[in-house]
XYZ file of C-alpha atoms in Angstrom:
615
model
C 29.680 2.721 19.096
C 31.203 0.068 17.238
C 28.305 -2.129 17.805
C 25.994 0.770 16.462
C 28.041 1.098 13.442
C 28.211 -2.605 12.921
C 24.260 -2.981 13.163
C 23.677 -0.110 10.665
C 26.018 -1.346 8.398
C 24.279 -4.800 8.297
C 21.138 -3.151 7.438
C 22.809 -1.484 4.455
C 24.674 -4.348 3.170
C 21.360 -6.416 3.530
C 19.495 -3.808 1.589
C 22.217 -3.988 -1.075
C 21.726 -7.572 -1.525
C 18.025 -7.436 -1.576
C 18.004 -4.754 -4.258
C 20.316 -6.706 -6.429
C 18.262 -9.750 -6.106
C 15.043 -8.112 -6.601
C 16.613 -6.434 -9.745
C 17.725 -9.681 -11.244
C 14.489 -11.465 -10.638
C 12.456 -8.494 -11.736
C 14.181 -7.817 -14.804
C 14.202 -11.589 -15.636
C 10.578 -11.765 -15.376
C 9.958 -8.877 -17.799
C 12.280 -10.030 -20.247
C 11.078 -13.708 -20.339
C 7.640 -12.408 -20.471
C 6.831 -14.120 -17.104
C 8.399 -17.276 -18.267
C 6.831 -17.433 -21.745
C 10.190 -16.639 -23.553
C 13.003 -18.873 -23.232
C 16.645 -17.170 -23.353
C 19.842 -18.855 -24.451
C 23.191 -17.344 -24.048
C 25.120 -18.371 -27.284
C 28.678 -18.304 -28.290
C 29.863 -20.056 -31.484
C 32.697 -20.060 -33.990
C 31.032 -18.399 -37.253
C 32.244 -18.801 -40.799
C 33.877 -15.687 -40.447
C 36.522 -17.436 -38.134
C 35.949 -15.800 -34.844
C 33.525 -16.289 -31.874
C 30.364 -14.367 -31.760
C 28.166 -13.952 -28.615
C 24.532 -13.407 -28.493
C 21.381 -13.747 -26.515
C 18.628 -15.693 -28.110
C 14.885 -15.217 -27.129
C 12.663 -17.995 -27.954
C 8.897 -17.419 -27.390
C 6.981 -20.482 -26.343
C 4.838 -20.325 -29.606
C 7.736 -20.680 -31.882
C 7.904 -24.372 -32.772
C 9.029 -26.462 -35.699
C 5.299 -26.943 -36.652
C 4.538 -23.231 -36.412
C 7.886 -21.458 -37.067
C 8.012 -17.873 -36.011
C 9.478 -14.785 -37.787
C 12.812 -13.566 -36.411
C 14.706 -10.308 -36.046
C 18.581 -10.067 -35.533
C 19.026 -6.890 -33.375
C 22.325 -4.898 -33.011
C 23.669 -2.390 -30.622
C 25.730 0.632 -31.761
C 29.758 1.189 -31.696
C 31.183 1.167 -28.006
C 28.040 -0.746 -26.576
C 26.863 -4.160 -26.228
C 23.909 -6.527 -26.683
C 21.984 -5.582 -23.606
C 21.757 -2.079 -24.930
C 18.995 -3.508 -27.355
C 16.852 -4.629 -24.354
C 13.705 -2.414 -25.352
C 13.769 -3.718 -28.644
C 14.134 -7.410 -27.730
C 11.690 -7.409 -24.898
C 9.142 -6.089 -26.909
C 9.621 -8.175 -29.848
C 9.850 -11.418 -28.061
C 6.646 -10.742 -26.244
C 4.900 -10.182 -29.526
C 6.115 -13.612 -30.761
C 9.267 -12.982 -32.730
C 12.486 -15.068 -32.325
C 15.073 -12.538 -31.597
C 18.891 -12.739 -31.505
C 20.649 -9.722 -29.952
C 24.238 -9.917 -31.070
C 27.403 -8.452 -29.518
C 28.932 -7.254 -32.782
C 32.550 -8.394 -33.029
C 34.852 -6.425 -30.915
C 32.074 -5.691 -28.372
C 30.650 -7.412 -25.171
C 31.564 -10.904 -25.061
C 32.514 -11.474 -28.773
C 36.067 -11.702 -30.134
C 37.861 -8.450 -30.509
C 37.411 -6.942 -34.081
C 40.645 -6.531 -36.379
C 40.871 -2.845 -37.697
C 40.910 -3.879 -41.307
C 37.672 -6.145 -41.216
C 34.897 -4.011 -40.055
C 32.454 -5.319 -42.567
C 33.277 -9.015 -41.943
C 30.079 -11.003 -41.537
C 28.182 -7.814 -41.481
C 30.259 -7.221 -38.077
C 28.646 -10.358 -36.783
C 25.074 -9.460 -37.951
C 25.055 -11.493 -41.204
C 26.649 -14.439 -39.198
C 23.805 -14.037 -36.798
C 21.139 -14.186 -39.674
C 22.681 -17.424 -41.103
C 22.575 -19.039 -37.593
C 18.833 -17.848 -37.052
C 17.772 -19.157 -40.581
C 18.740 -22.545 -39.756
C 16.795 -22.861 -36.458
C 13.655 -25.182 -36.877
C 11.300 -22.817 -35.072
C 12.229 -19.968 -37.268
C 10.279 -18.927 -40.589
C 13.341 -18.563 -42.970
C 11.131 -16.495 -45.419
C 10.514 -14.041 -42.665
C 13.792 -12.661 -41.069
C 14.423 -8.970 -40.209
C 17.601 -7.016 -39.174
C 17.932 -3.981 -37.324
C 20.421 -2.193 -35.416
C 21.382 1.205 -33.745
C 23.753 3.601 -35.050
C 26.726 1.286 -36.224
C 24.371 -1.584 -35.712
C 22.581 -0.186 -38.588
C 25.677 0.152 -40.583
C 25.904 -3.596 -39.896
C 22.747 -4.170 -41.104
C 23.793 -2.586 -44.402
C 26.877 -4.582 -44.644
C 24.555 -7.636 -44.051
C 22.330 -6.620 -47.095
C 25.367 -6.365 -49.270
C 26.404 -10.007 -48.210
C 22.912 -11.193 -48.488
C 22.786 -10.085 -52.068
C 25.882 -11.994 -52.802
C 24.434 -15.250 -51.286
C 22.900 -17.906 -53.208
C 19.682 -17.614 -51.328
C 18.444 -14.253 -49.751
C 17.727 -14.464 -46.264
C 16.750 -10.856 -45.068
C 13.501 -9.676 -46.055
C 13.130 -6.760 -43.820
C 15.389 -3.942 -42.673
C 14.906 -1.294 -39.895
C 17.780 1.229 -39.723
C 18.065 3.533 -36.597
C 20.233 6.596 -36.338
C 22.774 5.640 -39.404
C 22.202 6.413 -42.965
C 20.577 4.259 -45.544
C 22.078 3.335 -48.599
C 21.220 6.007 -51.151
C 23.490 6.064 -54.024
C 25.534 3.331 -56.004
C 29.548 3.378 -56.476
C 29.054 6.177 -59.274
C 27.068 8.504 -56.855
C 23.775 7.787 -58.841
C 20.609 7.437 -56.620
C 19.420 3.870 -56.656
C 17.385 1.203 -54.910
C 20.294 -0.914 -53.147
C 17.404 -2.980 -50.937
C 15.728 -4.576 -53.892
C 12.541 -6.200 -52.918
C 13.300 -5.811 -49.047
C 10.914 -3.602 -46.797
C 12.910 -0.847 -45.212
C 12.306 1.527 -42.503
C 14.546 4.461 -41.080
C 14.677 6.508 -38.002
C 16.491 9.833 -38.747
C 16.607 11.869 -35.457
C 16.135 15.471 -35.739
C 19.147 15.888 -33.146
C 21.438 13.267 -34.328
C 25.015 14.024 -33.278
C 26.597 12.135 -36.474
C 24.100 11.591 -39.407
C 21.475 12.991 -41.534
C 23.142 16.244 -42.713
C 23.851 17.171 -46.199
C 27.010 18.731 -47.605
C 28.495 20.819 -50.303
C 31.365 19.806 -52.636
C 33.725 21.241 -50.064
C 32.158 19.282 -47.307
C 30.408 22.264 -45.510
C 27.229 21.598 -43.834
C 24.187 22.625 -45.646
C 21.313 21.135 -43.831
C 20.934 20.063 -40.086
C 19.577 16.609 -39.048
C 16.199 18.355 -38.329
C 15.915 19.205 -42.063
C 16.602 15.549 -43.342
C 13.139 14.728 -44.533
C 13.322 17.483 -47.231
C 16.895 16.399 -48.664
C 17.578 14.465 -51.742
C 18.597 11.347 -49.747
C 15.462 11.158 -47.789
C 13.182 11.823 -50.661
C 15.172 9.339 -52.840
C 14.839 6.657 -50.051
C 11.045 7.126 -49.913
C 10.860 6.875 -53.530
C 12.475 3.455 -53.753
C 15.840 4.631 -55.128
C 14.294 7.236 -57.641
C 16.292 10.465 -58.131
C 14.692 13.334 -56.202
C 13.452 15.194 -59.216
C 11.798 12.040 -60.694
C 9.653 11.129 -57.735
C 6.789 12.843 -55.705
C 7.632 14.656 -52.444
C 6.786 12.176 -49.716
C 6.053 12.572 -45.871
C 7.442 11.057 -42.740
C 5.693 8.410 -40.705
C 3.782 7.392 -43.923
C 4.162 3.840 -45.101
C 4.930 3.870 -48.880
C 4.589 0.697 -51.088
C 5.912 0.008 -54.427
C 5.911 -3.382 -56.495
C 9.525 -4.507 -57.464
C 10.073 -7.692 -59.278
C 6.488 -8.591 -58.475
C 6.847 -8.234 -54.995
C 5.270 -5.223 -53.064
C 8.054 -3.437 -50.933
C 7.763 -0.890 -48.151
C 9.674 2.244 -47.349
C 9.050 4.495 -44.185
C 10.860 7.269 -42.603
C 10.484 8.549 -39.063
C 12.276 11.569 -37.678
C 11.469 12.174 -33.861
C 12.776 15.069 -32.141
C 15.349 13.376 -30.174
C 19.097 12.625 -29.807
C 21.207 9.871 -31.023
C 21.647 8.054 -27.634
C 18.085 8.605 -26.503
C 16.790 6.517 -29.306
C 17.812 3.454 -27.423
C 15.433 4.113 -24.633
C 12.655 5.962 -26.552
C 9.081 4.408 -26.480
C 8.420 6.167 -29.756
C 11.345 4.534 -31.453
C 10.459 1.113 -30.016
C 6.983 1.617 -31.174
C 8.224 2.512 -34.703
C 10.328 -0.532 -34.849
C 7.855 -3.254 -33.526
C 4.968 -1.624 -35.772
C 7.344 -1.857 -38.827
C 8.207 -5.684 -38.000
C 4.600 -6.382 -37.250
C 3.214 -4.944 -40.711
C 6.119 -6.480 -42.759
C 6.956 -9.793 -41.022
C 3.617 -10.449 -39.157
C 3.758 -10.702 -35.313
C 2.350 -13.690 -33.988
C 0.851 -11.903 -30.859
C -1.023 -8.845 -31.484
C -0.128 -6.204 -29.189
C -0.401 -2.483 -29.696
C 2.934 -0.746 -30.609
C 2.718 1.530 -27.786
C 1.749 -1.192 -25.254
C 5.318 -1.496 -23.754
C 6.839 -3.373 -20.835
C 10.544 -2.721 -21.323
C 10.360 0.252 -19.026
C 9.809 -2.086 -16.092
C 13.039 -3.980 -16.740
C 14.920 -0.602 -16.991
C 13.460 0.160 -13.483
C 14.701 -3.168 -12.203
C 18.015 -3.044 -13.487
C 18.434 0.547 -12.408
C 17.702 -0.972 -8.773
C 20.586 -3.339 -9.205
C 22.869 -0.531 -9.826
C 21.766 1.278 -6.784
C 22.186 -1.747 -4.911
C 25.550 -2.333 -6.312
C 26.656 1.329 -5.273
C 25.484 0.531 -1.877
C 27.294 -2.493 -1.641
C 30.582 -0.972 -2.324
C 30.482 0.938 0.870
C 28.591 -1.444 2.999
C 30.984 -4.382 2.174
C 33.818 -2.404 2.644
C 32.939 -1.160 6.133
C 31.730 -4.696 6.824
C 35.321 -6.038 6.129
C 36.746 -3.388 8.613
C 35.519 -5.860 11.327
C 37.269 -8.905 9.955
C 40.724 -9.504 11.409
C 42.571 -8.787 8.195
C 41.280 -5.308 7.717
C 40.551 -4.421 11.350
C 43.452 -2.095 11.392
C 41.989 0.008 8.808
C 39.038 0.927 11.073
C 38.941 4.036 13.030
C 36.434 5.583 15.682
C 37.859 8.883 15.509
C 37.600 10.420 11.962
C 39.554 13.744 11.659
C 36.772 16.317 12.073
C 35.625 18.525 9.326
C 37.261 21.982 9.515
C 35.492 25.036 9.894
C 35.859 27.199 6.749
C 36.227 30.637 7.785
C 36.564 33.586 5.308
C 39.789 32.394 3.640
C 38.968 28.990 3.999
C 35.600 29.600 2.209
C 37.572 31.348 -0.445
C 40.285 28.543 -1.016
C 37.276 26.008 -0.816
C 35.102 27.553 -3.488
C 38.001 28.916 -5.395
C 39.364 25.386 -5.771
C 36.285 23.935 -6.709
C 35.450 26.333 -9.224
C 39.146 26.128 -10.676
C 38.870 22.232 -10.735
C 35.569 22.405 -12.704
C 36.987 24.973 -15.221
C 39.963 22.803 -15.694
C 37.846 19.336 -16.179
C 35.837 21.042 -18.768
C 38.554 23.100 -20.641
C 40.833 19.729 -20.761
C 38.181 17.530 -21.983
C 37.638 19.623 -25.158
C 41.105 20.115 -25.496
C 42.150 16.914 -25.502
C 39.363 15.710 -27.824
C 41.079 17.971 -30.406
C 44.521 16.613 -30.045
C 45.288 14.637 -33.443
C 47.639 11.896 -31.703
C 44.980 11.203 -28.985
C 41.994 11.272 -31.459
C 43.748 8.909 -33.577
C 44.300 6.450 -30.645
C 40.748 6.840 -29.433
C 39.122 5.931 -32.791
C 41.889 3.271 -33.465
C 42.436 5.119 -37.073
C 46.154 4.261 -36.710
C 48.061 0.998 -35.604
C 48.376 1.223 -31.996
C 48.674 -1.138 -28.988
C 45.803 0.431 -27.206
C 42.936 -2.091 -27.278
C 40.127 0.137 -25.969
C 40.427 3.508 -27.375
C 37.307 5.202 -25.959
C 38.442 4.071 -22.487
C 41.966 5.295 -22.918
C 40.662 8.784 -23.850
C 38.721 9.090 -20.677
C 41.549 7.662 -18.834
C 44.115 10.006 -20.283
C 41.440 13.071 -19.297
C 40.953 11.537 -15.887
C 44.742 11.422 -15.117
C 45.237 14.976 -16.500
C 42.689 16.201 -14.018
C 44.378 13.965 -11.302
C 47.632 15.747 -11.897
C 45.815 19.046 -11.744
C 44.375 18.169 -8.648
C 47.565 17.401 -7.017
C 48.970 20.888 -7.996
C 45.809 22.443 -6.679
C 45.991 20.692 -3.226
C 49.905 21.442 -3.008
C 49.086 25.219 -3.601
C 46.233 25.029 -1.279
C 48.334 23.517 1.640
C 51.399 25.721 1.494
C 49.475 28.799 0.905
C 46.695 28.451 3.305
C 46.424 24.856 5.082
C 49.671 24.473 6.705
C 49.595 28.168 8.005
C 45.971 27.401 9.582
C 46.945 24.200 11.628
C 46.368 21.633 8.913
C 48.301 18.217 9.750
C 48.248 15.936 6.913
C 49.302 12.816 8.907
C 46.174 13.469 11.178
C 43.887 13.512 7.884
C 45.262 10.189 6.745
C 47.592 11.426 3.934
C 50.446 9.192 5.147
C 48.989 5.793 6.427
C 52.232 4.002 6.320
C 53.327 1.200 3.748
C 51.466 -1.502 5.595
C 48.044 0.095 5.677
C 48.692 1.334 2.189
C 48.981 -2.250 0.848
C 45.912 -3.253 3.028
C 44.077 -0.498 1.557
C 44.844 -1.970 -2.028
C 44.043 -5.556 -0.890
C 40.548 -4.386 0.621
C 39.756 -2.368 -2.675
C 40.597 -5.454 -4.703
C 38.399 -7.692 -2.572
C 35.319 -5.553 -2.498
C 35.650 -5.020 -6.551
C 35.890 -8.884 -6.856
C 32.859 -9.441 -4.606
C 30.824 -6.520 -6.177
C 31.411 -7.808 -9.648
C 30.485 -11.417 -8.174
C 26.927 -9.893 -7.692
C 26.870 -9.003 -11.588
C 28.176 -12.460 -12.352
C 25.237 -14.100 -10.358
C 22.435 -12.063 -11.854
C 23.910 -12.920 -15.341
C 24.434 -16.624 -14.609
C 21.101 -17.206 -13.000
C 18.869 -14.886 -14.724
C 20.668 -13.451 -17.692
C 20.241 -9.917 -16.513
C 22.722 -7.152 -15.454
C 22.493 -3.776 -13.634
C 22.020 -0.748 -15.870
C 20.290 2.258 -16.590
C 20.441 3.656 -20.225
C 24.101 4.224 -20.788
C 25.422 3.490 -17.288
C 26.062 -0.272 -17.184
C 27.484 -3.105 -15.096
C 27.729 -6.216 -17.265
C 29.417 -9.499 -16.704
C 32.462 -9.973 -19.010
C 34.971 -12.695 -20.360
C 38.606 -12.854 -18.619
C 40.200 -10.891 -21.327
C 38.424 -7.671 -20.006
C 40.543 -8.009 -16.876
C 43.659 -7.498 -18.824
C 42.220 -4.704 -20.617
C 41.296 -3.115 -17.232
C 44.896 -3.455 -16.110
C 45.931 -1.536 -19.322
C 43.879 1.607 -18.181
C 43.838 1.038 -14.485
C 47.148 3.339 -13.872
C 45.324 6.238 -15.623
C 42.282 5.949 -13.411
C 44.109 5.302 -10.226
C 46.036 8.738 -10.785
C 42.572 10.594 -10.891
C 40.489 8.703 -8.165
C 43.277 8.761 -5.803
C 43.922 12.409 -6.299
C 40.242 12.881 -6.154
C 39.780 11.131 -2.861
C 42.495 13.021 -1.294
C 41.036 16.310 -2.413
C 37.688 15.498 -1.315
C 38.421 14.093 2.297
C 41.765 15.834 3.012
C 41.558 19.300 1.485
C 38.045 20.096 0.831
C 36.218 18.435 3.936
C 34.612 21.647 5.557
C 31.841 22.057 7.775
C 28.953 23.961 5.514
C 26.140 25.468 7.399
C 27.039 23.153 10.370
C 26.344 19.979 8.137
C 28.742 17.940 6.808
C 26.435 16.060 4.519
C 26.050 19.229 2.726
C 29.769 19.282 2.069
C 29.457 15.864 0.430
C 26.512 17.003 -1.615
C 28.366 20.087 -2.786
C 31.745 18.043 -3.606
C 29.508 15.522 -5.600
C 28.044 18.289 -7.509
C 31.289 19.850 -8.164
C 33.196 16.671 -9.018
C 30.567 16.173 -12.075
C 30.159 19.914 -12.646
C 32.639 20.273 -15.789
C 30.803 17.571 -17.563
C 27.426 18.814 -16.763
C 28.191 22.405 -17.964
C 29.679 20.712 -21.385
C 26.749 18.677 -21.814
C 24.150 21.595 -21.293
C 26.161 23.900 -23.615
C 26.430 21.057 -26.415
C 22.717 20.378 -26.446
C 21.269 23.738 -25.749
C 23.525 24.844 -28.782
C 22.176 22.025 -30.774
C 18.502 22.596 -29.776
C 18.747 26.465 -30.950
C 21.034 26.066 -34.033
C 20.668 22.633 -35.208
C 24.285 22.206 -34.931
C 26.740 20.885 -32.488
C 29.418 23.270 -30.997
C 32.405 23.624 -33.510
C 35.331 21.565 -32.313
C 33.231 19.676 -29.823
C 32.557 16.308 -31.565
C 29.217 14.618 -30.659
C 30.609 11.437 -29.298
C 32.537 13.259 -26.820
C 29.308 14.896 -25.380
C 27.670 11.463 -25.464
C 30.533 9.608 -23.444
C 29.928 12.360 -20.594
C 26.432 11.030 -19.854
C 27.754 7.978 -17.782
C 30.776 10.152 -16.586
C 28.518 12.560 -14.834
C 26.857 9.882 -12.635
C 30.001 8.120 -12.057
C 31.847 11.177 -10.807
C 28.878 12.353 -8.430
C 28.679 8.607 -6.993
C 32.280 8.440 -6.629
C 32.363 11.404 -4.369
C 29.828 9.931 -2.148
C 31.348 6.458 -2.075
C 34.638 8.425 -1.304
C 33.377 10.175 1.833
C 31.372 7.390 3.249
C 34.446 5.242 3.522
C 36.703 7.915 4.579
C 34.413 8.509 7.523
C 34.910 4.933 8.602
C 38.705 4.623 7.836
C 40.402 8.102 7.867
C 41.912 6.580 4.881
C 41.617 8.226 1.418
C 43.288 5.479 -0.315
C 40.711 2.798 0.212
C 38.134 4.636 -1.890
C 40.569 6.005 -4.268
C 41.738 2.504 -5.286
C 38.112 1.038 -5.125
C 36.672 3.821 -7.453
C 39.539 3.311 -9.943
C 39.231 -0.525 -10.084
C 35.261 -0.651 -10.469
C 35.351 2.197 -13.169
C 38.204 0.312 -15.227
C 36.364 -3.020 -15.247
C 32.946 -1.151 -15.955
C 34.361 0.646 -18.745
C 36.190 -1.915 -20.686
C 33.392 -4.277 -20.694
C 31.141 -1.949 -22.045
C 33.280 -0.517 -24.998
C 34.978 -1.403 -28.403
C 38.086 -3.733 -28.446
C 39.860 -3.361 -31.626
C 43.263 -4.966 -32.770
C 45.877 -4.654 -35.383
């Protein structure tokens, strides 16, 4: 039996490594355009006095003899440079030099002081100044673009560029954040001057493109933005809406300003704020804009895109990483150091029975209800919201991760209470022996479990490091990302780790000790049900939010858009954590190993993909 398990596990371990390698090679081939685009990982101290990190993409056709146009791209708040991969892949293969920055406070750049949000264009204008000095860049053809707060960084950069002795930015493409419509007195005006400007305003944007009355009440939904005074003034180059003609979306308008022909264009796709980062239509609008305003050296149709292949390969890496967590854990059980954690006799799954079924399904339903209710309730607590959004001086460096951690810990405590009730009111009377189920492994095995989880976490993120070091890729799909990180992220992870430990240890106990029943004679069905219910609360919240948004044009009152967006990766993480937990438990009869492992991986994963703000 041991040999059979080992042989099967060797296959899964090998498969995980193959998937990670294929992921890195494939993603690298796409983003380098089969070796025709050089990629450099830059980190430098800017004139703003802090370190900025960025990926630089240099097509082989960009030389000092034939300098190429350049574009600085930026992610949104709580993200990092790789979130712009669709844009930098498509721009680079069309011959643009591209600089994809980690805004200050994000990714591998220095933390962001709370009172210096606009410094250096939150890093974007510092990137513009760097790229303008490169010998293979045409300094007369430099564009900037950003998603969400990356678009705000672009607006910050335009203001800084206006104050400079020589203007460097000639084209601006704003994605999912407002353009600058009015001056300090509230009068409509053209604040972009002779620059070409494009804007994407999603019809279902969770944050922007609404109009308000004097009391702050919403007058129009994002899907009505094209007809608002702001949109019409933008398309009329700053003219008051009553003074200009009514203009349409997806139409390029030109006007001569100070002897220079400038462009304005507005796109309003029927999509959400986060979806724009993975939308072929948004990418097509962006590359078409920069082709028409800066001139793409390589003529490729805007809709002819290959970045989806990179997304496919990086998603393979995510799958490989998940398999590795289980397979490497089980492999280490055959080592001398951790052999004592291996078992050949996992406690059998219990037959449910009528009462058992009632406790099983009732407990799952109550847990899902608490999960959904507590998430909204916590998002409405003033003290926590202030910490989450770094609105007040506080010692919490990663507010968004702290919020998810508090919610997780709340649900972990709730799970412990539900398990206690289940045991004392049902389980103990029906022969449940907690010691046989691994809930009391002893201090030695508990410490071994923590050591094993730590070793697997280090090894797993070692795969992420190797992908970054040799191929400049990571493992991701849309908003779910595993990326390499500087050492300061380790300390930020320790800050939130206790919160995640409360949840994931309690969750592993619930899944493996209290809810492990034989359903329809198949234990895999039990695992599937538990994975679904692990994520059911967030699934319901997301569905309710976007069904309401689609029908009414507005979000659910009291349920902020950023909170539903944060649930997208959470849904996947919770479902996968359930599967990882069950797989490891069946090899160890120990619920703590997976609890420690899931907590550590999620803590590191979260802080390396968020905003770090200091006071």
